[in-house]
Coordinates of C-alpha atoms (C1' of nucleotides) in Angstrom, one line a residue:
Chain R
M1 CA 130.7 123.2 52.1
D2 CA 130.4 124.8 55.2
I3 CA 127.7 123.9 57.9
V4 CA 127.0 125.0 61.3
I5 CA 125.2 122.9 63.8
S6 CA 123.6 124.1 66.9
Q7 CA 122.9 121.6 69.5
S8 CA 120.7 124.1 71.5
S9 CA 118.7 124.8 68.3
D10 CA 114.9 123.5 68.6
K11 CA 115.3 122.0 65.1
P12 CA 116.7 118.5 64.9
I13 CA 120.4 118.1 63.6
Y14 CA 119.1 116.5 60.5
T15 CA 116.9 119.4 59.5
Q16 CA 119.7 121.7 60.4
I17 CA 121.9 119.9 57.9
Y18 CA 119.1 119.5 55.1
E19 CA 118.3 123.3 55.2
Q20 CA 121.8 124.4 55.1
I21 CA 122.6 122.0 52.1
A22 CA 119.4 122.8 50.3
G23 CA 119.8 126.6 50.8
Q24 CA 123.5 126.5 49.3
I25 CA 122.3 124.4 46.4
L26 CA 119.2 126.8 45.8
C27 CA 121.7 129.8 46.1
G28 CA 124.4 128.4 43.6
Q29 CA 127.0 128.2 46.3
I30 CA 127.1 124.5 45.5
S31 CA 127.0 124.1 41.5
S32 CA 124.9 121.3 39.6
G33 CA 127.0 118.2 39.2
E34 CA 129.4 119.0 42.2
R35 CA 130.1 116.0 44.5
L36 CA 129.2 116.0 48.1
P37 CA 131.9 114.8 50.5
P38 CA 131.1 111.2 52.0
I39 CA 128.7 111.0 54.8
R40 CA 131.3 109.7 57.2
A41 CA 133.6 112.6 56.5
V42 CA 130.7 115.4 57.2
S43 CA 129.8 113.4 60.2
A44 CA 133.4 113.5 61.5
N45 CA 133.6 117.3 60.4
L46 CA 130.4 118.0 62.4
Q47 CA 131.1 115.9 65.2
V48 CA 127.7 114.4 65.1
S49 CA 126.5 111.0 64.6
V50 CA 126.3 109.6 61.0
I51 CA 122.5 108.9 61.7
P52 CA 121.1 112.7 61.1
V53 CA 123.6 113.1 58.0
K54 CA 122.4 110.1 56.4
K55 CA 118.6 111.3 57.2
A56 CA 119.5 114.6 55.6
W57 CA 121.1 113.1 52.7
E58 CA 117.9 110.9 52.3
Q59 CA 115.6 113.9 52.2
L60 CA 118.0 115.9 50.0
E61 CA 117.6 113.0 47.6
R62 CA 113.8 112.7 48.0
D63 CA 113.3 116.4 47.3
G64 CA 115.5 116.1 44.1
Y65 CA 118.5 118.2 45.3
I66 CA 121.0 115.4 45.0
T67 CA 121.4 111.9 43.5
T68 CA 123.4 109.0 44.7
Q69 CA 125.2 106.8 42.6
I70 CA 126.2 103.6 44.2
G71 CA 129.8 103.2 44.6
R72 CA 130.7 106.5 43.2
G73 CA 129.2 108.9 45.7
T74 CA 126.5 111.8 45.8
F75 CA 126.2 114.8 43.5
V76 CA 124.3 117.7 43.2
S77 CA 121.4 117.2 40.8
G78 CA 121.3 118.8 37.5
L79 CA 118.7 121.4 38.1
G80 CA 118.4 124.1 35.5
K81 CA 118.6 127.9 36.5
K82 CA 114.8 128.1 36.0
M83 CA 114.0 125.4 38.1
L84 CA 116.2 126.6 40.8
Q85 CA 114.5 130.0 40.7
E86 CA 110.9 128.2 40.8
K87 CA 111.9 126.2 43.7
R88 CA 113.3 129.5 45.6
S89 CA 110.2 131.2 44.8
G90 CA 107.9 128.4 46.1
I91 CA 109.9 127.9 49.3
A92 CA 109.8 131.7 49.9
A93 CA 106.0 132.2 49.1
K94 CA 105.5 129.6 51.8
I95 CA 107.8 131.1 54.3
I96 CA 106.2 134.6 53.9
E97 CA 102.5 133.3 53.7
D98 CA 103.0 131.4 57.1
A99 CA 104.5 134.9 58.7
V100 CA 101.8 136.8 57.3
R101 CA 99.2 134.7 58.5
D102 CA 100.6 134.7 62.1
C103 CA 100.8 138.3 62.0
R104 CA 97.3 139.1 60.6
E105 CA 96.1 136.8 63.6
L106 CA 97.7 139.1 65.8
G107 CA 95.8 142.0 64.2
L108 CA 98.7 143.7 62.2
S109 CA 97.7 145.4 58.9
C110 CA 99.5 145.0 55.5
K111 CA 101.3 148.4 56.2
E112 CA 102.7 147.4 59.4
I113 CA 104.1 144.1 58.3
V114 CA 105.7 146.0 55.2
A115 CA 107.4 148.5 57.5
I116 CA 108.8 145.7 59.7
V117 CA 110.1 144.0 56.9
K118 CA 111.7 147.1 55.5
S119 CA 113.3 147.8 59.0
K120 CA 115.1 144.5 58.7
F121 CA 117.0 145.8 55.5
P122 CA 120.2 147.9 56.1
Q123 CA 119.7 150.1 53.5
S124 CA 116.1 150.6 52.8
Chain E
M1 CA 87.0 130.1 74.4
D2 CA 87.0 128.2 71.2
I3 CA 89.9 126.0 70.4
V4 CA 90.6 123.8 67.4
I5 CA 92.9 120.8 67.8
S6 CA 94.4 118.9 64.8
Q7 CA 95.7 115.4 65.6
S8 CA 97.5 115.5 62.2
S9 CA 99.5 118.8 62.8
D10 CA 103.2 118.7 63.2
K11 CA 102.6 120.7 66.5
P12 CA 102.2 119.1 69.6
I13 CA 98.5 119.3 71.0
Y14 CA 99.9 121.6 74.1
T15 CA 101.2 123.9 71.8
Q16 CA 98.3 124.3 69.6
I17 CA 96.2 125.1 72.8
Y18 CA 98.6 127.5 74.1
E19 CA 99.2 129.3 70.8
Q20 CA 95.3 129.8 70.4
I21 CA 94.6 130.9 73.9
A22 CA 97.7 133.3 73.9
G23 CA 96.6 134.9 70.5
Q24 CA 93.0 135.3 72.1
I25 CA 94.3 136.9 75.0
L26 CA 96.8 139.2 72.9
C27 CA 93.8 140.1 70.5
G28 CA 91.5 141.0 73.2
Q29 CA 89.2 138.3 72.5
I30 CA 89.6 136.9 76.2
S31 CA 89.8 140.0 78.7
S32 CA 91.9 140.8 81.7
G33 CA 90.6 139.1 84.9
E34 CA 88.5 136.7 82.9
R35 CA 88.3 133.1 84.3
L36 CA 89.2 130.1 82.0
P37 CA 87.2 127.0 82.2
P38 CA 88.9 124.2 84.5
I39 CA 91.3 122.1 82.7
R40 CA 89.4 119.1 83.0
A41 CA 86.4 120.9 81.1
V42 CA 88.6 121.9 78.5
S43 CA 90.2 118.5 78.2
A44 CA 86.8 117.0 78.0
N45 CA 85.8 119.5 75.3
L46 CA 88.9 119.1 73.2
Q47 CA 88.7 115.4 73.8
V48 CA 92.2 115.0 74.7
S49 CA 93.9 114.1 78.0
V50 CA 94.3 116.4 80.9
I51 CA 98.1 116.5 80.4
P52 CA 98.5 118.8 77.3
V53 CA 95.9 121.3 78.6
K54 CA 98.1 121.3 81.9
K55 CA 100.9 121.8 79.9
A56 CA 99.6 124.7 77.9
W57 CA 98.4 126.3 81.2
E58 CA 101.7 126.1 82.6
Q59 CA 103.3 127.9 79.8
L60 CA 100.9 130.4 79.5
E61 CA 101.3 131.2 83.1
R62 CA 105.1 131.2 82.7
D63 CA 104.9 133.4 80.1
G64 CA 102.6 136.0 82.1
Y65 CA 99.4 135.3 80.4
I66 CA 97.4 133.9 83.3
T67 CA 97.7 133.3 86.9
T68 CA 96.2 130.0 88.6
Q69 CA 95.0 130.1 92.1
I70 CA 94.9 126.5 93.6
G71 CA 91.4 125.5 94.5
R72 CA 89.7 128.5 92.5
G73 CA 90.9 128.4 89.0
T74 CA 92.9 130.2 86.4
F75 CA 92.5 133.8 85.4
V76 CA 93.6 136.1 82.7
S77 CA 96.4 138.1 84.1
G78 CA 95.9 142.1 84.3
L79 CA 97.7 142.9 81.6
G80 CA 97.3 146.6 80.5
K81 CA 96.5 147.6 76.9
K82 CA 99.9 148.9 76.5
M83 CA 101.7 145.8 77.8
L84 CA 99.4 143.8 75.5
Q85 CA 100.4 145.8 72.5
E86 CA 104.0 145.6 73.2
K87 CA 103.9 141.8 73.4
R88 CA 102.0 141.6 70.1
S89 CA 104.8 144.0 68.5
G90 CA 107.4 141.7 69.9
I91 CA 105.9 138.4 68.8
A92 CA 105.1 139.9 65.5
A93 CA 108.8 141.5 64.9
K94 CA 110.2 138.0 65.9
I95 CA 107.9 136.0 63.2
I96 CA 108.9 138.6 60.5
E97 CA 112.6 138.7 61.5
D98 CA 112.8 134.9 61.1
A99 CA 110.9 134.7 57.8
V100 CA 113.1 137.6 56.5
R101 CA 116.0 136.0 57.4
D102 CA 115.1 132.8 55.8
C103 CA 114.2 134.7 52.6
R104 CA 117.4 136.7 52.3
E105 CA 119.4 133.3 52.7
L106 CA 117.5 132.3 49.7
G107 CA 118.7 135.6 47.9
L108 CA 115.6 137.6 47.9
S109 CA 115.9 141.3 47.8
C110 CA 113.6 143.5 50.0
K111 CA 111.5 144.4 47.0
E112 CA 110.5 141.1 46.1
I113 CA 109.6 140.2 49.8
V114 CA 107.4 143.4 50.1
A115 CA 105.7 142.4 46.9
I116 CA 104.9 138.8 48.0
V117 CA 103.8 140.3 51.5
K118 CA 101.4 142.7 49.6
S119 CA 100.1 139.9 47.3
K120 CA 98.9 138.0 50.5
F121 CA 96.3 140.8 51.1
P122 CA 93.0 140.8 49.3
Q123 CA 92.9 144.4 48.8
S124 CA 96.4 146.0 48.8
Chain V
M1 CA 124.3 110.4 91.6
D2 CA 122.7 109.5 94.8
I3 CA 119.1 110.6 95.6
V4 CA 117.0 109.7 98.6
I5 CA 113.2 110.1 98.4
S6 CA 111.1 110.4 101.3
Q7 CA 107.5 109.5 100.4
S8 CA 106.2 111.0 103.7
S9 CA 107.8 114.3 102.9
D10 CA 105.8 117.2 102.7
K11 CA 107.7 118.4 99.6
P12 CA 106.6 116.6 96.3
I13 CA 109.0 114.1 94.8
Y14 CA 109.9 116.2 92.0
T15 CA 111.1 119.0 94.3
Q16 CA 113.1 116.5 96.2
I17 CA 114.9 115.3 93.2
Y18 CA 115.3 118.9 91.9
E19 CA 117.0 119.9 95.1
Q20 CA 119.2 117.1 95.5
I21 CA 120.7 117.2 92.0
A22 CA 120.9 121.0 92.1
G23 CA 122.7 120.8 95.4
Q24 CA 125.1 118.3 94.2
I25 CA 125.9 120.5 91.0
L26 CA 126.4 123.5 93.5
C27 CA 128.7 121.7 95.5
G28 CA 130.7 120.3 92.6
Q29 CA 129.6 116.6 93.5
I30 CA 128.3 116.6 89.8
S31 CA 130.8 118.3 87.4
S32 CA 130.0 120.5 84.4
G33 CA 129.7 118.5 81.4
E34 CA 128.8 115.3 83.0
R35 CA 126.1 113.3 81.7
L36 CA 123.1 112.5 83.9
P37 CA 121.5 108.9 83.7
P38 CA 118.7 108.8 81.6
I39 CA 115.2 109.7 83.1
R40 CA 113.8 106.2 83.0
A41 CA 116.9 104.8 84.7
V42 CA 116.5 107.2 87.7
S43 CA 112.8 106.5 87.8
A44 CA 113.4 102.9 88.0
N45 CA 116.1 103.6 90.5
L46 CA 114.0 105.6 92.7
Q47 CA 111.2 103.4 92.2
V48 CA 108.9 106.4 91.3
S49 CA 107.2 107.1 87.9
V50 CA 109.0 109.0 85.0
I51 CA 106.7 112.0 85.8
P52 CA 108.4 113.4 88.8
V53 CA 111.8 112.7 87.4
K54 CA 110.9 114.3 84.0
K55 CA 109.4 117.5 86.0
A56 CA 112.8 117.8 88.2
W57 CA 114.7 117.6 85.0
E58 CA 112.5 120.4 83.4
Q59 CA 113.0 122.7 86.2
L60 CA 116.7 122.0 86.4
E61 CA 116.9 122.9 82.8
R62 CA 114.7 126.1 83.3
D63 CA 117.2 127.1 86.0
G64 CA 120.4 126.7 84.0
Y65 CA 121.5 123.7 85.7
I66 CA 121.2 121.1 83.0
T67 CA 120.7 120.9 78.9
T68 CA 119.0 118.1 77.4
Q69 CA 119.7 117.1 73.9
I70 CA 117.1 115.0 72.4
G71 CA 118.2 111.5 71.5
R72 CA 121.6 111.8 73.3
G73 CA 120.8 112.6 77.0
T74 CA 121.2 115.3 79.6
F75 CA 124.2 117.1 80.6
V76 CA 125.4 119.5 83.2
S77 CA 125.5 123.1 81.9
G78 CA 128.9 124.5 81.7
L79 CA 128.7 126.6 84.6
G80 CA 132.1 128.4 85.6
K81 CA 133.2 128.2 89.0
K82 CA 132.6 131.8 89.6
M83 CA 128.8 131.3 88.5
L84 CA 128.6 128.4 90.7
Q85 CA 129.8 130.4 93.6
E86 CA 127.3 133.3 92.9
K87 CA 124.6 130.9 92.6
R88 CA 125.2 129.3 95.9
S89 CA 125.7 132.8 97.3
G90 CA 122.4 133.9 96.0
I91 CA 120.5 131.0 97.3
A92 CA 122.1 131.1 100.6
A93 CA 121.0 134.8 101.0
K94 CA 117.7 134.0 100.2
I95 CA 117.2 131.3 102.6
I96 CA 118.9 133.2 105.5
E97 CA 116.9 136.5 104.5
D98 CA 113.5 134.3 104.8
A99 CA 114.8 133.0 108.3
V100 CA 115.8 136.3 109.8
R101 CA 112.6 137.8 108.8
D102 CA 110.5 135.1 110.4
C103 CA 112.5 135.4 113.5
R104 CA 112.5 139.2 113.6
E105 CA 108.7 138.9 113.4
L106 CA 108.9 136.9 116.4
G107 CA 110.6 139.7 118.1
L108 CA 114.2 138.1 118.3
S109 CA 117.1 140.4 118.0
C110 CA 120.2 140.1 116.0
K111 CA 122.2 138.8 119.0
E112 CA 119.9 136.1 119.9
I113 CA 119.6 134.9 116.3
V114 CA 123.5 134.8 116.0
A115 CA 123.8 132.9 119.3
I116 CA 121.3 130.3 117.9
V117 CA 123.1 129.8 114.8
K118 CA 126.5 129.4 116.3
S119 CA 124.9 126.9 118.8
K120 CA 123.9 124.8 115.6
F121 CA 127.8 124.3 114.9
P122 CA 129.7 121.7 116.9
Q123 CA 132.9 123.5 117.5
S124 CA 132.0 127.2 117.1
Chain H
M1 CA 93.8 142.1 114.0
D2 CA 95.3 143.2 110.7
I3 CA 95.9 140.4 108.3
V4 CA 97.2 140.5 104.8
I5 CA 96.7 137.8 102.2
S6 CA 98.5 137.2 99.0
Q7 CA 96.7 135.4 96.5
S8 CA 100.0 134.7 94.6
S9 CA 101.7 133.4 97.6
D10 CA 103.2 129.9 97.4
K11 CA 101.6 129.5 101.0
P12 CA 97.9 128.3 100.9
I13 CA 95.6 130.9 102.5
Y14 CA 94.6 129.1 105.6
T15 CA 98.4 128.9 106.4
Q16 CA 99.0 132.5 105.8
I17 CA 96.1 133.3 108.3
Y18 CA 97.2 130.8 110.8
E19 CA 100.9 132.2 110.8
Q20 CA 99.6 135.9 111.0
I21 CA 97.5 135.4 114.0
A22 CA 99.9 133.0 115.7
G23 CA 102.7 135.6 115.3
Q24 CA 100.5 138.1 116.7
I25 CA 99.6 136.1 119.5
L26 CA 103.4 135.3 120.3
C27 CA 104.4 138.8 119.9
G28 CA 101.6 140.0 122.5
Q29 CA 100.1 142.2 119.7
I30 CA 96.9 140.2 120.5
S31 CA 96.6 139.6 124.3
S32 CA 95.4 136.6 126.4
G33 CA 91.8 136.4 126.6
E34 CA 91.2 138.7 124.0
R35 CA 88.2 137.7 121.6
L36 CA 88.9 137.1 118.0
P37 CA 86.2 138.2 115.5
P38 CA 83.6 135.9 114.1
I39 CA 84.9 133.6 111.3
R40 CA 82.2 135.2 108.8
A41 CA 83.5 138.9 109.7
V42 CA 87.1 137.8 109.1
S43 CA 86.2 136.1 105.7
A44 CA 84.5 139.1 104.6
N45 CA 87.2 141.3 105.5
L46 CA 89.9 139.5 103.7
Q47 CA 87.7 138.8 100.9
V48 CA 88.2 135.0 101.0
S49 CA 85.9 131.9 101.5
V50 CA 84.9 131.0 105.0
I51 CA 86.7 127.7 104.6
P52 CA 90.3 128.8 105.0
V53 CA 89.6 131.0 107.8
K54 CA 87.9 128.0 109.5
K55 CA 90.8 125.8 108.7
A56 CA 93.3 128.5 110.3
W57 CA 91.1 128.6 113.6
E58 CA 90.8 124.9 113.9
Q59 CA 94.8 124.9 113.7
L60 CA 95.1 127.5 115.8
E61 CA 92.9 125.9 118.4
R62 CA 94.7 122.4 117.8
D63 CA 98.0 124.2 118.6
G64 CA 96.7 125.8 121.7
Y65 CA 96.7 129.2 120.6
I66 CA 92.7 130.0 120.9
T67 CA 89.9 128.3 122.5
T68 CA 86.2 128.3 121.0
Q69 CA 83.4 128.6 123.4
I70 CA 80.4 127.3 121.8
G71 CA 77.8 130.0 121.5
R72 CA 80.1 132.8 122.9
G73 CA 83.0 132.9 120.4
T74 CA 86.7 132.3 120.3
F75 CA 89.2 133.5 122.6
V76 CA 93.1 133.7 122.8
S77 CA 94.2 131.2 125.4
G78 CA 95.3 132.3 128.5
L79 CA 99.2 131.7 128.0
G80 CA 101.7 132.7 130.5
K81 CA 104.4 135.0 129.5
K82 CA 106.9 132.3 130.2
M83 CA 104.9 129.7 128.0
L84 CA 104.9 132.5 125.2
Q85 CA 108.4 132.9 125.4
E86 CA 109.2 129.0 125.3
K87 CA 106.9 128.8 122.1
R88 CA 108.8 131.6 120.6
S89 CA 112.0 130.2 121.2
G90 CA 111.1 126.7 119.9
I91 CA 109.8 128.1 116.8
A92 CA 112.7 130.2 116.0
A93 CA 115.0 127.6 116.8
K94 CA 113.4 125.3 114.3
I95 CA 113.4 128.2 111.6
I96 CA 117.1 128.8 112.0
E97 CA 117.9 125.0 112.3
D98 CA 116.5 124.5 108.8
A99 CA 118.1 127.7 107.3
V100 CA 121.4 126.5 108.9
R101 CA 121.1 122.9 107.7
D102 CA 120.3 124.1 104.1
C103 CA 123.3 126.6 104.0
R104 CA 125.6 124.2 105.5
E105 CA 124.6 121.7 102.6
L106 CA 125.7 124.5 100.1
G107 CA 129.2 124.7 101.9
L108 CA 128.6 127.8 103.9
S109 CA 130.8 128.1 107.3
C110 CA 129.5 129.4 110.4
K111 CA 131.2 132.6 110.0
E112 CA 129.7 133.2 106.6
I113 CA 126.2 132.7 107.9
V114 CA 126.8 134.7 110.7
A115 CA 127.9 137.7 108.5
I116 CA 124.9 137.4 106.1
V117 CA 122.6 137.4 109.3
K118 CA 124.2 140.5 110.6
S119 CA 124.2 142.1 106.9
K120 CA 120.0 141.7 107.4
F121 CA 120.0 144.0 110.5
P122 CA 120.1 147.9 110.0
Q123 CA 122.4 148.8 112.7
S124 CA 124.6 145.8 113.2
Chain A
dG1 C1' 84.6 121.5 92.2
dT2 C1' 89.4 123.1 91.4
dG3 C1' 94.2 122.5 90.4
dG4 C1' 98.6 119.5 92.1
dT5 C1' 100.8 115.3 92.1
dC6 C1' 101.3 110.6 90.6
dT7 C1' 101.2 105.8 88.5
dA8 C1' 101.6 102.6 84.5
dG9 C1' 101.5 102.3 80.5
dA10 C1' 101.9 103.6 75.2
dC11 C1' 103.9 105.5 70.6
dC12 C1' 106.9 108.5 68.2
dA13 C1' 111.0 111.4 66.9
dC14 C1' 115.9 111.6 67.1
dC15 C1' 120.7 110.0 67.5
Chain T
dG1 C1' 118.6 103.6 73.6
dT2 C1' 117.3 108.4 74.6
dG3 C1' 113.8 112.2 75.3
dG4 C1' 108.9 114.0 74.0
dT5 C1' 104.3 113.5 74.1
dC6 C1' 100.1 111.5 75.1
dT7 C1' 96.3 108.5 77.5
dA8 C1' 93.2 107.1 81.5
dG9 C1' 93.0 106.7 85.2
dA10 C1' 93.9 107.7 90.6
dC11 C1' 94.3 110.3 95.2
dC12 C1' 95.2 114.5 97.7
dA13 C1' 95.2 119.8 99.2
dC14 C1' 92.8 123.7 98.8
dG15 C1' 88.7 126.8 98.8

DNA sequence: GTGGTCTAGACCACC
DNA sequence: GTGGTCTAGACCACG
């Protein structure tokens, strides 16, 4: 469970935590059923207040990534591989959709966008 | 100069104004040297306070889109076509870069991303 | 952090605040990493509205003197001694450059200007 | 009577006009008794409104540089050489005084300031 | 009429 | 408690 916080980011701390944990769950870096460290430990580890960690945990639970068992800790939800894949696709589709819309408003064509995307990959 | 404000957007009002004006300048919808309406007129027009309009204007000036002349009004900067094209490319590259990075963190391959991009265009 | 506001000055309030804070940072009166008081406290302290204080803070941040962390406060940027010295020199050079240019336009020679400068120092 | 107006200057237009005319009178570029062109001509020449020219003229008259003779035009006041020299010195002293004060607040010594002044002259 | 600055409030997101 | 955003006024400098 490695998280990096940037105090100078435009994103709030709790969002940074949320996105990194969610990403690691979606990628399989953190497995189903695995136990997350207690909030206070994370907070101390990241050198941030407990509040943003708590908020991130709440949103992760709200979005079905984790489940809290009172008195026992928080655990990664038992999401099937198929469900993970679906969630990944949905999120990716939204990200790209937004980017494509913005680019089209700037007057870029499909070809141009695809060219830029490919240029971002080392071995195209 | 048509702007649409969404009070329910997650983006602050001044950002919405900024992005729409900047976009229209980049697309050539507003031409170099053209005079923008006075901030108070825009403010009344959009039914918002003067503050967010002024803040948008300030950022547009900071980013070189417009220049304001006290007592006379604000005017679109004399950006050459080449400069506009460069600015457009730079902004588009940044948008796509961010989106691609996020998608790669989710484990998507270049092919998959390109496929989604193409699917967002009517006649690909 | 002592600031003096003159309501009768030709300079706007936010500029007065900006210059005094920046000066104190450049002189080392306020140290790197130190936390500035909250803008509302400064505003109450100086008996001015929050607006000019906030504007001063914004410009201080724009110029790299401070960094603000939402929800935590604003802190003096970690500028090295060397950087501070460079900034000081740059600003001083600009001030003198302007003054010398104006004086030369009035027809003063180098000697005359130097003489006046020296006369401004108690024990030259 | 050559004046250059910068629309992007931080100084208002009427001040730019004032300073340039006053400077030329102080330097003897415009002689005592000489007639200034009519306001409308200057305004057309500089491509600015009549208002800032009028305001500059008012301040020049207020400060004793010119005198308006109704129906005949405006003329450079008959200032003796000694008076011109005194005015020049006074203005120069004030400019340098301000610059020196600002530099001292930045912690510069007399020597350092003099060194910078000298560096601004081609043949020191 | 134009922008520049300011006041005295308010509500919200974040820590 | 901290800064971020906004409202609805006001007065002033500038052209």
